[in-house]
Amino acid sequence: MKLLKLIFLLGMFFVSTMGNACTSAIISGRLTADGRPILWKSRDTETWANSIGYYQGTKYRYIAIVDSKEYTSPHEVWGGTNEAGFSIINTLSYNLTGDKENKDWHHNGVIMKMALESCATIAEFKHLLDTLSRPMHVASNYGVIDAKGGAAYFEVGSTHYTFWDVNQSEEGFLVRTNFSFSGKENHGLGYVRYEEAYHQIHLQSVSQNITPQWLLQRLSRSFRNPLMGIDLTSGHYNSPQTKGWFVEQDFIARRTSSCAVAIQGVKPAESPELTTMWVVLGYPPVTPVVPVWVKDAYLIPRILGYNDDIKTSLSSWKAHQLQQKVYSYHSGDDANRYFHWDLLWRPDGSGLLQKNETYEKGVMKIYEPVVKEMYSKGRLDIEKVKKIYEYVDKELWKGNER
């Protein structure tokens, strides 16, 4: 019996530390700084090599996060937006279906590709789900927004789904990690990450001042565990109080965090082309943000697209080099749980995360005038967008390599 108990505990340990531990939220326009909804996701996967691709779908053109190995012709995508202003992300859910069905999850990304290719509204996405054959071999919380003001989660299992309207929610936002509210109670993963994201968004929502930048900085780079009552940025976990290392447990930012995205939608009367996808393509604590748009997306910075020499995007590759320095302890099978916190954050402000955010504040001054003018004119100025992209390719990581 002791042996069986040990095997069970070891199994629970490996489940609790596995990848695909994404965290997401949808914020309605009534809580954001400019009245536009935001769709946010921090992606966790063992596939660290990610790229941004621009594709012609069956009906719409779209941009999406893809695994770099599938860049040329992906059969699945992991979040994106299309020219109709329809945007989608997902988090894998571990409490929707039985173990037998959960062995086949690859359709999660397939459905997102289908949606970006063919859907303009939440109603059309619902119709897509209704017409798919069963079982769908899916276990996902899909977050979607559209250019008509729609914002919703679909908790989708192999045979059914449950719809959650963000605009009808009492608080004006919803959070999803790796369990579904319509699934088996107290099963799944990500309850502590859910609590962290919910708590922080709830606090910020009081001022109705939530922005894509706040979500990417405060949540995608969060090293706070509310259950343990710790926040590594308190300064109590750095040398000389400790040796500057820490064990990873239920932080939103983790070893498998490969990128993050905050898709800023539009108001109902605005053009869908104003939908802005704010991308952090690489390990979020060390990677600067870049805004991209579907219109003329063949101009998107080369640093975000696939590079033949390194077999991934340059941004993803550069971030991975820094992430490996943070997770540099390799002695033992469970070594990947330890990370060098002193490299990321220091009381004197010289950590990799702090340097990244200081640099990011500078580049935001380049983005903001273009975005502000875009909204005031109701259209994209492609020449000014090109200048942003040119700057990103030339300077973004130059001043950010540590």
mmCIF file with all atom_site columns, C-alpha atoms in Angstrom, residues 54 192 222 261 364:
data_model
loop_
_atom_site.group_PDB
_atom_site.id
_atom_site.type_symbol
_atom_site.label_atom_id
_atom_site.label_alt_id
_atom_site.label_comp_id
_atom_site.label_asym_id
_atom_site.label_entity_id
_atom_site.label_seq_id
_atom_site.pdbx_PDB_ins_code
_atom_site.Cartn_x
_atom_site.Cartn_y
_atom_site.Cartn_z
_atom_site.occupancy
_atom_site.B_iso_or_equiv
_atom_site.pdbx_formal_charge
_atom_site.auth_seq_id
_atom_site.auth_comp_id
_atom_site.auth_asym_id
_atom_site.auth_atom_id
_atom_site.pdbx_PDB_model_num
ATOM 1 C CA . TYR A 1 54  ? -0.146 35.631 -41.532 1.00 0.00 ? 54  TYR A CA 1
ATOM 2 C CA . VAL A 1 192 ? -4.053 28.888 -7.664  1.00 0.00 ? 192 VAL A CA 1
ATOM 3 C CA . SER A 1 222 ? 3.448  37.377 -12.100 1.00 0.00 ? 222 SER A CA 1
ATOM 4 C CA . VAL A 1 261 ? -0.915 37.982 -26.038 1.00 0.00 ? 261 VAL A CA 1
ATOM 5 C CA . MET A 1 364 ? 5.676  52.127 -25.812 1.00 0.00 ? 364 MET A CA 1
#
